[in-house]
Coordinates of C-alpha atoms (C1' of nucleotides) in Angstrom, one line a residue:
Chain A
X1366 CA -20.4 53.7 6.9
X1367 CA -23.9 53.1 7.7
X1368 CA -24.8 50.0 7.4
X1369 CA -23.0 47.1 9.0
X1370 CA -22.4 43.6 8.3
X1371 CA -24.3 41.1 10.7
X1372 CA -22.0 39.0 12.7
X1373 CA -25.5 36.7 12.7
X1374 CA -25.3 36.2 9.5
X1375 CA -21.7 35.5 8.8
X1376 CA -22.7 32.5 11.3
X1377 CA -25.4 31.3 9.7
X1378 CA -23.5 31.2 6.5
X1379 CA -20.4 29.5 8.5
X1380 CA -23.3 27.0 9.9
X1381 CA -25.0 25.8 7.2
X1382 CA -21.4 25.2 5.0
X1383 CA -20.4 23.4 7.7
X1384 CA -23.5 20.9 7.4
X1385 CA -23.5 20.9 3.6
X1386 CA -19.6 20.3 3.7
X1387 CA -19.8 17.9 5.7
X1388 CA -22.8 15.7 4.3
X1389 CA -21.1 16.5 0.7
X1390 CA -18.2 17.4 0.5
X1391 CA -16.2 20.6 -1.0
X1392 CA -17.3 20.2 -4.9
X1393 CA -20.5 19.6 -4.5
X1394 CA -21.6 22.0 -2.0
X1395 CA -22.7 24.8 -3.7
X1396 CA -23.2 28.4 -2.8
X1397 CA -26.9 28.0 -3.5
X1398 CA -27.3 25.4 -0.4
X1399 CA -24.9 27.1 1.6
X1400 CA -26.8 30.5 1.1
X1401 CA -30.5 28.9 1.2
X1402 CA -29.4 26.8 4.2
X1403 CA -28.9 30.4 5.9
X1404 CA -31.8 32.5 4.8
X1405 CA -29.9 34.3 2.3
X1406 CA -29.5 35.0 -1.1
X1407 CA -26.2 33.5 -3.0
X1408 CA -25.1 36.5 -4.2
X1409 CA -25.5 37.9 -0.5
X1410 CA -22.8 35.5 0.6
X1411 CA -19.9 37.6 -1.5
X1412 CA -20.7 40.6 0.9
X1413 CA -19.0 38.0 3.6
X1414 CA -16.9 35.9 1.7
X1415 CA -14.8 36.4 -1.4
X1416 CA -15.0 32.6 -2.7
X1417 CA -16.1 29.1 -1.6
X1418 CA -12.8 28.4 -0.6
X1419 CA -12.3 30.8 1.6
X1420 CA -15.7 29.7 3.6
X1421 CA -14.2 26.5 3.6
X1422 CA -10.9 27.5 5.2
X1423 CA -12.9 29.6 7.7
X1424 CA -14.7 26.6 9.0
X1425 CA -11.3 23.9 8.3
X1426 CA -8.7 26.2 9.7
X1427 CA -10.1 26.3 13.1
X1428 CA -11.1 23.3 13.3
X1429 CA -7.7 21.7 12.0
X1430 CA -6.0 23.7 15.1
X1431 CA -7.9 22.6 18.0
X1432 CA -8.2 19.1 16.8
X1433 CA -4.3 19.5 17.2
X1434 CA -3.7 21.2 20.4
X1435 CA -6.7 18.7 21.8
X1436 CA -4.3 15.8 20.4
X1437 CA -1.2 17.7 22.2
X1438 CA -3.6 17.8 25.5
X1439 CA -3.9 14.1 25.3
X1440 CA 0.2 13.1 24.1
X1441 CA 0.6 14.9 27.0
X1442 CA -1.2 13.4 29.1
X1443 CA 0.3 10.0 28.2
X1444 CA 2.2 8.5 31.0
X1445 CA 5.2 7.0 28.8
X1446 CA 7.3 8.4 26.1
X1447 CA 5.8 5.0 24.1
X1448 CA 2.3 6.0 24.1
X1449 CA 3.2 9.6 23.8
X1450 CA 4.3 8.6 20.3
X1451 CA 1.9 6.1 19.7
X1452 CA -1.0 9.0 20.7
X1453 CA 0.7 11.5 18.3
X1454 CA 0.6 9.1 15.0
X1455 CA -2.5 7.6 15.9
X1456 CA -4.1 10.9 16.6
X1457 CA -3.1 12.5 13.2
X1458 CA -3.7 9.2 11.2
X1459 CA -7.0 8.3 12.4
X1460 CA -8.5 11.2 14.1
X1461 CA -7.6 13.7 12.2
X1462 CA -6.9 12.6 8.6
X1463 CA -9.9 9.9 8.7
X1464 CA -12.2 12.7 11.0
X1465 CA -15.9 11.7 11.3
X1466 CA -17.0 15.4 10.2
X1467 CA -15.7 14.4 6.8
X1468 CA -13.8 17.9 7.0
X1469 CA -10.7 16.2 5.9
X1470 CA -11.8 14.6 2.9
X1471 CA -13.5 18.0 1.7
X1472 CA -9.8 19.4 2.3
X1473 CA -8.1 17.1 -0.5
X1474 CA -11.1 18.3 -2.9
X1475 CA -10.4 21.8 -2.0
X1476 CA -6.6 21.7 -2.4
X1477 CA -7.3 19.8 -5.9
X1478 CA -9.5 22.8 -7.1
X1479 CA -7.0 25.4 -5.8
X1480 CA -6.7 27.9 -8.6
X1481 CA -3.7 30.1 -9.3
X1482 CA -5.7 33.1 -8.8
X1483 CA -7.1 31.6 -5.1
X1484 CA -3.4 32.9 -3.6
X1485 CA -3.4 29.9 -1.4
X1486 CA -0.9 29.7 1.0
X1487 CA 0.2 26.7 2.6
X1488 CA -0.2 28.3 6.4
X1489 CA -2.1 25.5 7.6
X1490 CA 0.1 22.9 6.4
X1491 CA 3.3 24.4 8.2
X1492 CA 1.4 26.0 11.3
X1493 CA 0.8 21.4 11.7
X1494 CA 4.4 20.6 11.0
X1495 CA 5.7 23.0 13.5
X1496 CA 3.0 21.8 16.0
X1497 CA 4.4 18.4 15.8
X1498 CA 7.8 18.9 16.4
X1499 CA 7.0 21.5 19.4
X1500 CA 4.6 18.4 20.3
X1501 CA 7.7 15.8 20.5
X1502 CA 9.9 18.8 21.7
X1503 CA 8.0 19.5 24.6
X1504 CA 5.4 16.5 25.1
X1505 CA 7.8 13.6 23.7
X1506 CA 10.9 14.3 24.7
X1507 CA 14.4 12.9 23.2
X1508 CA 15.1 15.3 21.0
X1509 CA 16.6 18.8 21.2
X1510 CA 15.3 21.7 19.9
X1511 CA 16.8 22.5 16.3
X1512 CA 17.2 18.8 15.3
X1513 CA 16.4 18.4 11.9
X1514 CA 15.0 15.1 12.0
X1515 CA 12.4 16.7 13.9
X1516 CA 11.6 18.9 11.0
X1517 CA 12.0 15.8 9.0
X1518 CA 9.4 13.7 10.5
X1519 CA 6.8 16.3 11.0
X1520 CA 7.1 16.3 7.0
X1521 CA 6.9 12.6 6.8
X1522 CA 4.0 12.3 9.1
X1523 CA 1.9 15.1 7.3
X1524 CA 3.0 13.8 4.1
X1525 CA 1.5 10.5 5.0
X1526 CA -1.2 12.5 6.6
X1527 CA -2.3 13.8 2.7
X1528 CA -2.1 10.0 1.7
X1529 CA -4.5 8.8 4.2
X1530 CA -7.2 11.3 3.6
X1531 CA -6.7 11.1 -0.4
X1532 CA -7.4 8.0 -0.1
X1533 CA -10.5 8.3 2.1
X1534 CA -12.1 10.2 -0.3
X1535 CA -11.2 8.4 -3.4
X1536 CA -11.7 5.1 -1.7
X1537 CA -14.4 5.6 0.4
X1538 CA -13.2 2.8 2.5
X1539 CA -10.4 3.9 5.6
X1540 CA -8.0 1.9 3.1
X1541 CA -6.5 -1.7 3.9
X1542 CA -8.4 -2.7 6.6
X1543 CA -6.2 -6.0 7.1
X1544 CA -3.9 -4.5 9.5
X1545 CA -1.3 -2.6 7.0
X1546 CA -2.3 0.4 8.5
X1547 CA -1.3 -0.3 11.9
X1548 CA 2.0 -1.3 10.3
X1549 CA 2.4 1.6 9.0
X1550 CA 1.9 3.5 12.3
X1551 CA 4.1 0.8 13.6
X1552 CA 6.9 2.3 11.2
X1553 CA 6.4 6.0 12.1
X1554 CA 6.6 5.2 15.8
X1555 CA 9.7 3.4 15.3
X1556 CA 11.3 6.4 13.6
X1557 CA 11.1 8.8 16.1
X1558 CA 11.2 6.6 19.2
X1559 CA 14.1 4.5 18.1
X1560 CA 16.4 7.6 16.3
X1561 CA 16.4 10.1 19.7
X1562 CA 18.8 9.4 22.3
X1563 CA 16.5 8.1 25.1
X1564 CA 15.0 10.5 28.3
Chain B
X1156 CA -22.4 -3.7 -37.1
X1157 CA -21.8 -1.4 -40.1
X1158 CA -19.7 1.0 -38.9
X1159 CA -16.9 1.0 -36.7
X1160 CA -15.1 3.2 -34.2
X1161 CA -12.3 4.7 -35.7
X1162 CA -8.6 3.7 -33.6
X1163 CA -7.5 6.8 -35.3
X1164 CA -9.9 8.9 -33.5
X1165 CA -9.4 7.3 -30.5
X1166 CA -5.9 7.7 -30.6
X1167 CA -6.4 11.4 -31.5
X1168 CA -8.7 11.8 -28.6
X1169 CA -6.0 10.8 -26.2
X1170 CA -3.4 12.7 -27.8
X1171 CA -4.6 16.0 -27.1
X1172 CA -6.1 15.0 -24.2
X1173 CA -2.9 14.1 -22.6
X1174 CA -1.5 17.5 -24.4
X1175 CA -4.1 19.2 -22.5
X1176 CA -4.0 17.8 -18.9
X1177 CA -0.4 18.6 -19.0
X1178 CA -0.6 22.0 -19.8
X1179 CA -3.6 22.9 -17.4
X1180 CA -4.4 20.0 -15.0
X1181 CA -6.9 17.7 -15.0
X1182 CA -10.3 20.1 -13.4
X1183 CA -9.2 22.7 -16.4
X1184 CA -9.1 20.4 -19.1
X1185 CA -12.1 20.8 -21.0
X1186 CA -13.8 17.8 -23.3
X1187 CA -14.6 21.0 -25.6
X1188 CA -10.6 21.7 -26.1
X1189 CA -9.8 18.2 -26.1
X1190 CA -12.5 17.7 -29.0
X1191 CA -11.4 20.8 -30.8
X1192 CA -7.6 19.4 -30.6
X1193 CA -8.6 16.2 -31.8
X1194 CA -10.8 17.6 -34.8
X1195 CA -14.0 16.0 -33.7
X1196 CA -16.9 17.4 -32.1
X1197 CA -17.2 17.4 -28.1
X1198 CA -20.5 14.8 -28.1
X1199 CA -18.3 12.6 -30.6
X1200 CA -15.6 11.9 -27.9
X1201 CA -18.5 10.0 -25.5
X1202 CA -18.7 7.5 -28.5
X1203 CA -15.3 6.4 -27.1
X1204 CA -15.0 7.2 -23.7
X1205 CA -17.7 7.5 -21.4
X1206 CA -16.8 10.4 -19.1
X1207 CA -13.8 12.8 -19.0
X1208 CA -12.3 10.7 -15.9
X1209 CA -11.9 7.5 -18.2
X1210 CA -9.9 9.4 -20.7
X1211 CA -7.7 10.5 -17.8
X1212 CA -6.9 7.2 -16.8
X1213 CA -6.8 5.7 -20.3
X1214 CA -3.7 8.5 -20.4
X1215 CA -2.3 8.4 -16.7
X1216 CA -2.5 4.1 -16.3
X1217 CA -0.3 3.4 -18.7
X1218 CA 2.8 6.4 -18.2
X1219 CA 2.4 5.5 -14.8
X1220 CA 3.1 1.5 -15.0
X1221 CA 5.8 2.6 -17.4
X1222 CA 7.1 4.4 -15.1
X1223 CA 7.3 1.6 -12.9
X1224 CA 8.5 -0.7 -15.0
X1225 CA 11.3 1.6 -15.4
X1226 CA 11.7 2.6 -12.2
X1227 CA 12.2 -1.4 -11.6
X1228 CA 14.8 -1.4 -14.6
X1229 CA 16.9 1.3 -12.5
X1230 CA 17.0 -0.5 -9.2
X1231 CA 17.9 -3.8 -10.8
X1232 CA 21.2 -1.7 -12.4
X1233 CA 22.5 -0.2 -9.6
X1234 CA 25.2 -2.2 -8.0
X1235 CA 24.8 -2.2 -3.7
X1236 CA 22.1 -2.4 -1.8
X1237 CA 22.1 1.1 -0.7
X1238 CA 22.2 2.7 -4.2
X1239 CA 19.1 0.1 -5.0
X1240 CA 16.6 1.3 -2.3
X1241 CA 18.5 5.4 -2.7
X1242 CA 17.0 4.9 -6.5
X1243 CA 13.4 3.5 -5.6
X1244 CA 12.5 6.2 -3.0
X1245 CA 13.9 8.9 -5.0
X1246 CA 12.5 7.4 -8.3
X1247 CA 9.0 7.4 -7.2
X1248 CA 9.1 10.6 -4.9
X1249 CA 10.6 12.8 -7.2
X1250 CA 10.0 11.3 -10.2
X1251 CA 6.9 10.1 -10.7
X1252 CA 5.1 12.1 -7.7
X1253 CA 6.9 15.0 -9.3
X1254 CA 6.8 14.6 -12.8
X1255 CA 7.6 17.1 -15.5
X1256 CA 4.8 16.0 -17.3
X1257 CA 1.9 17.2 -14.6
X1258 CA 0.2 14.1 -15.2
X1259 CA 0.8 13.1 -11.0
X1260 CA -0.6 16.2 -10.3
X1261 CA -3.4 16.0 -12.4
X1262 CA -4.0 13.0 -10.3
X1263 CA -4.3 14.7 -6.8
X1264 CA -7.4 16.3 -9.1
X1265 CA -8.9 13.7 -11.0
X1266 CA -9.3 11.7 -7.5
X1267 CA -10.4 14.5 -5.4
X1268 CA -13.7 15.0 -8.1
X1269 CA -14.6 11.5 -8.5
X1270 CA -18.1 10.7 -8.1
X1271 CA -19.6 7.6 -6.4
X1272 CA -21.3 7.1 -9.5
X1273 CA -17.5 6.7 -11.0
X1274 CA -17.3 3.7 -9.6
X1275 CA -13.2 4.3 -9.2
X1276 CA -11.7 0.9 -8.6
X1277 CA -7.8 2.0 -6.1
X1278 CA -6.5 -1.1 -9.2
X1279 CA -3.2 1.4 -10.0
X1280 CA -2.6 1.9 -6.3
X1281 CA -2.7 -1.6 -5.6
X1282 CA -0.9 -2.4 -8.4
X1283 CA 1.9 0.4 -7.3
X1284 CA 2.1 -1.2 -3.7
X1285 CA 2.3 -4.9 -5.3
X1286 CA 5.4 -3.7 -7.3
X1287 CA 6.7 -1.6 -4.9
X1288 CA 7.0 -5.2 -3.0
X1289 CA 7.8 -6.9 -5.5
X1290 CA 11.2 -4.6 -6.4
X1291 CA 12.2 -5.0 -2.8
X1292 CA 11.6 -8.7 -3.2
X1293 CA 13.6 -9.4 -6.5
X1294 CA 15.7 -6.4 -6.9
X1295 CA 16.9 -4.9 -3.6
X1296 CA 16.8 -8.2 -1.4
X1297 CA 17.7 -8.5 2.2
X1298 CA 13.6 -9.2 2.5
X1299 CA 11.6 -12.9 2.3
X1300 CA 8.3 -13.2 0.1
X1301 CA 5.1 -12.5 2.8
X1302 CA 7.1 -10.0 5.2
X1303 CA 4.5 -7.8 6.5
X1304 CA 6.5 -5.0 6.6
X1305 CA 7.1 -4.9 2.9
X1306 CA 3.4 -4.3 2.4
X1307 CA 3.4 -1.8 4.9
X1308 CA 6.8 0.1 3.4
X1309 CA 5.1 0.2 0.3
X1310 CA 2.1 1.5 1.6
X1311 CA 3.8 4.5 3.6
X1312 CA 6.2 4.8 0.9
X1313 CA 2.8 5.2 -1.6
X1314 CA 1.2 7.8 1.0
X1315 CA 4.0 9.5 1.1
X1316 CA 3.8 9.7 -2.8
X1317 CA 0.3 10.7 -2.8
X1318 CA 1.0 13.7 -0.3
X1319 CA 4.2 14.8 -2.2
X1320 CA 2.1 14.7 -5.5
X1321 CA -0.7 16.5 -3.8
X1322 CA 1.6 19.6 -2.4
X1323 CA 3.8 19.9 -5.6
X1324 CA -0.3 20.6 -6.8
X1325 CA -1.5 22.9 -4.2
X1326 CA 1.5 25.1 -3.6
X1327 CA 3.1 24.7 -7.5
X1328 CA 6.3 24.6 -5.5
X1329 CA 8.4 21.7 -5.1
X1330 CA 7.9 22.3 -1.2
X1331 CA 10.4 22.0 0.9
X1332 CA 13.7 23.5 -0.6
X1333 CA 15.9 23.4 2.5
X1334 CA 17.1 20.2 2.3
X1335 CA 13.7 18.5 4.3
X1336 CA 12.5 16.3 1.6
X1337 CA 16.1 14.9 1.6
X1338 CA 16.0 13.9 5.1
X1339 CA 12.2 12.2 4.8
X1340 CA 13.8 10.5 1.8
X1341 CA 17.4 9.1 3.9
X1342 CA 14.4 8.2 6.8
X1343 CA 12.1 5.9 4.1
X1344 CA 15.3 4.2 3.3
X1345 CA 16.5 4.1 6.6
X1346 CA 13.3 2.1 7.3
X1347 CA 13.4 -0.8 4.7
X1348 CA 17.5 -0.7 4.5
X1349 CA 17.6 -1.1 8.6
X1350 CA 14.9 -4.0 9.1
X1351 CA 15.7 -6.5 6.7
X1352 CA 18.4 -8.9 7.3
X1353 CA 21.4 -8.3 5.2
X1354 CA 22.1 -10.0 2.3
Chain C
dT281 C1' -35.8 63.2 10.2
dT282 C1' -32.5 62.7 6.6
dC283 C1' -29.4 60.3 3.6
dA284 C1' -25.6 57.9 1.7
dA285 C1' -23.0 53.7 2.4
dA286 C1' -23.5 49.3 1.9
dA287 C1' -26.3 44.9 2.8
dA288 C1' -29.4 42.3 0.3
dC289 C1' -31.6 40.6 -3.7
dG290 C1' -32.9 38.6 -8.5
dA291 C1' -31.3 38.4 -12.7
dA292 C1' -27.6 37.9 -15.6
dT293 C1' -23.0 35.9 -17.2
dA294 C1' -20.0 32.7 -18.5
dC295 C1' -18.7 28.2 -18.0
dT296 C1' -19.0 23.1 -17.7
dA297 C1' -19.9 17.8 -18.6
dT298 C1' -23.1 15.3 -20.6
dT299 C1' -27.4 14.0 -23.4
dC300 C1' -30.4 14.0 -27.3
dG301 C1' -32.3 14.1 -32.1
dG302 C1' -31.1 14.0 -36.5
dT303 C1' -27.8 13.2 -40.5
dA304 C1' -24.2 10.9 -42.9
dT305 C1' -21.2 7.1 -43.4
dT306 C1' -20.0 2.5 -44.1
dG307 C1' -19.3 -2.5 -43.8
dA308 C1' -21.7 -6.7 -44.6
dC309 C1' -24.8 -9.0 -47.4
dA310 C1' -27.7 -9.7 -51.6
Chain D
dT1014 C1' -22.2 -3.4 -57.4
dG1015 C1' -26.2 -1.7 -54.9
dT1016 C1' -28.9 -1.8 -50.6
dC1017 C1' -29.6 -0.8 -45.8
dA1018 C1' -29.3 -0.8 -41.0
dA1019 C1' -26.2 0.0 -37.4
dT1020 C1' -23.8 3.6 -35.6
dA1021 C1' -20.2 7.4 -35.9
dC1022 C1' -20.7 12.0 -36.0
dC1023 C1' -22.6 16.6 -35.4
dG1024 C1' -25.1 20.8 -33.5
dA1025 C1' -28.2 22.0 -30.4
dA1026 C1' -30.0 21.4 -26.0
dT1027 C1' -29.9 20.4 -20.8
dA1028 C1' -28.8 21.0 -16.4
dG1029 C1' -25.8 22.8 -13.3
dT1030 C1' -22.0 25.8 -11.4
dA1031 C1' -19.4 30.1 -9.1
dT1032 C1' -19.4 34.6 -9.5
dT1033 C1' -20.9 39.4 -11.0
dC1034 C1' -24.0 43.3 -11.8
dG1035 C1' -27.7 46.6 -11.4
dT1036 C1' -31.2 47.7 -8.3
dT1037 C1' -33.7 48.0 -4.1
dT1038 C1' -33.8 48.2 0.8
dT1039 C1' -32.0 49.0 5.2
dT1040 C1' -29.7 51.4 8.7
dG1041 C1' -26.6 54.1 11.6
dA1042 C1' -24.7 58.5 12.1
dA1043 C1' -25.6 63.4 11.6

DNA sequence: TTCAAAAACGAATACTATTCGGTATTGACA
DNA sequence: TGTCAATACCGAATAGTATTCGTTTTTGAA
């Protein structure tokens, strides 16, 4: 082997999807913009990355993760088990799922163009579910390890998790702005602070 | 006026339009295979519809206030409370959010490309919250007219939807098949069987 | 200094939704 | 019943996309 890929430019190309995705979104960023935006030619950016999904998942996966274990940081940091809960929802709801980066919305139009042959697996989506449930294990409390409610309302909240950012993008508008939304939170809280025998 | 648009044609256009989004999804649904299935020539079919998104929804508004509608029909049928709210979760999780038509999942795509120049108006998820409200209301009971957590039940209960709708696209599996969508289901209607006053 | 692997490039390729310019049809009116 | 203008309808653009291909250039090891 005698020549080597440049770490330099695998940033750049990293970089500049990251600005295109997030001033407009998965569809209509194109490899052309990505590739100009990093002083390269498009075809150059297959030496680095198979597809435009998979630069996208290089910038969202990371991203996804530390905006979680910065949200288990602050649950935990919560001095009762009420605003440990109300941390957790909120967090996911409205940091995550309505994020400022507009990395979120960009993830409902990549899912939506998934492909059979993009082989995407749903690591993301579990690596989150099990994160929450270690997050009320261990940062919550109440519940023992192995409950299935746990499991159950880690599905719940990332289900409701899709919803929110669907509709972000399709809405352009963080939905209902007339309080339904804190209901809602309301509801989830309830769940898991009201079924777990108390600390 | 001399000539005038045939309802024929129209009708044919939506035909094998909906034939085609339910075999390959909304994104792969071409206006050149739904012209060729409806014997016309692609430019013809923007005499009737103006973009490929208002054919979707001249297709998916309609099944899905059926659906509904039926959905309602169901609830009003069954004979305690519990079966009542069992049959509306379960009716519009994995029913309608996981239709054997593909025409929910279709959704998760049709949403995800819309273009601000769409101008998409959220009508059918408003209308699907209203009714949502308005089956608790009439059919299952236990609730007054104006409870603020009816709105906000049917709004989790129709992010819940969306997410469900959006994984059965993304992972082409019906996710969770241990039993996990079972317990999110027992903890919607735990929610909405749990708060109201009995009847 | 050499040289082959492979990065990098520009030009295809194969698609797409939608638009445009002309042609053919047809419903109202004479 | 014949005329004609509005417009359905068609085929050929247009503009735009991700990705691939053939070639040139670079470079790290020998």
């Amino acid at each position: 082997m005698v020549r080597v890929k440049s770490e330099a430019v695998r940033e750049a190309i990293l970089a500049s999807a990251a600005t295109e995705i997030s001033a407009n979104g998965y569809l209509d960023t194109t490899i052309g913009r990505i590739a100009k935006g990093a002083g390269i030619a498009p075809s150059n950016v297959y030496v680095y990355f198979v597809s435009k999904l998979e630069i996208y998942f290089a910038i969202y996966d990371p991203w996804f993760k530390d905006q979680f274990l910065a949200l288990e940081r602050r649950v935990k940091r919560q001095p009762t088990r009420d605003k440990k809960i109300r941390h957790l929802v909120q967090g996911i709801l409205r940091d995550i799922a309505i994020d400022q980066t507009g990395y979120t919305a960009a993830l409902m139009e990549a899912l939506a163009a998934i492909k059979p042959k993009d082989k995407y697996r749903p690591d993301l989506l579990t690596w989150a579910e099990n994160k929450i449930e270690q997050i009320i294990l261990k940062s919550v409390g109440g519940y023992e390890a192995g409950d299935p409610r746990l499991k159950a309302f880690a599905h719940l909240l990332m289900l409701t998790f899709d919803g929110t950012a669907l509709r972000v993008k399709a809405l352009r508008a963080n939905a209902q702005e007339d309080g339904t939304m804190d209901a809602v939170e309301d509801m989830l809280m309830a769940i898991i602070s009201g079924s777990g025998h108390s600390v």
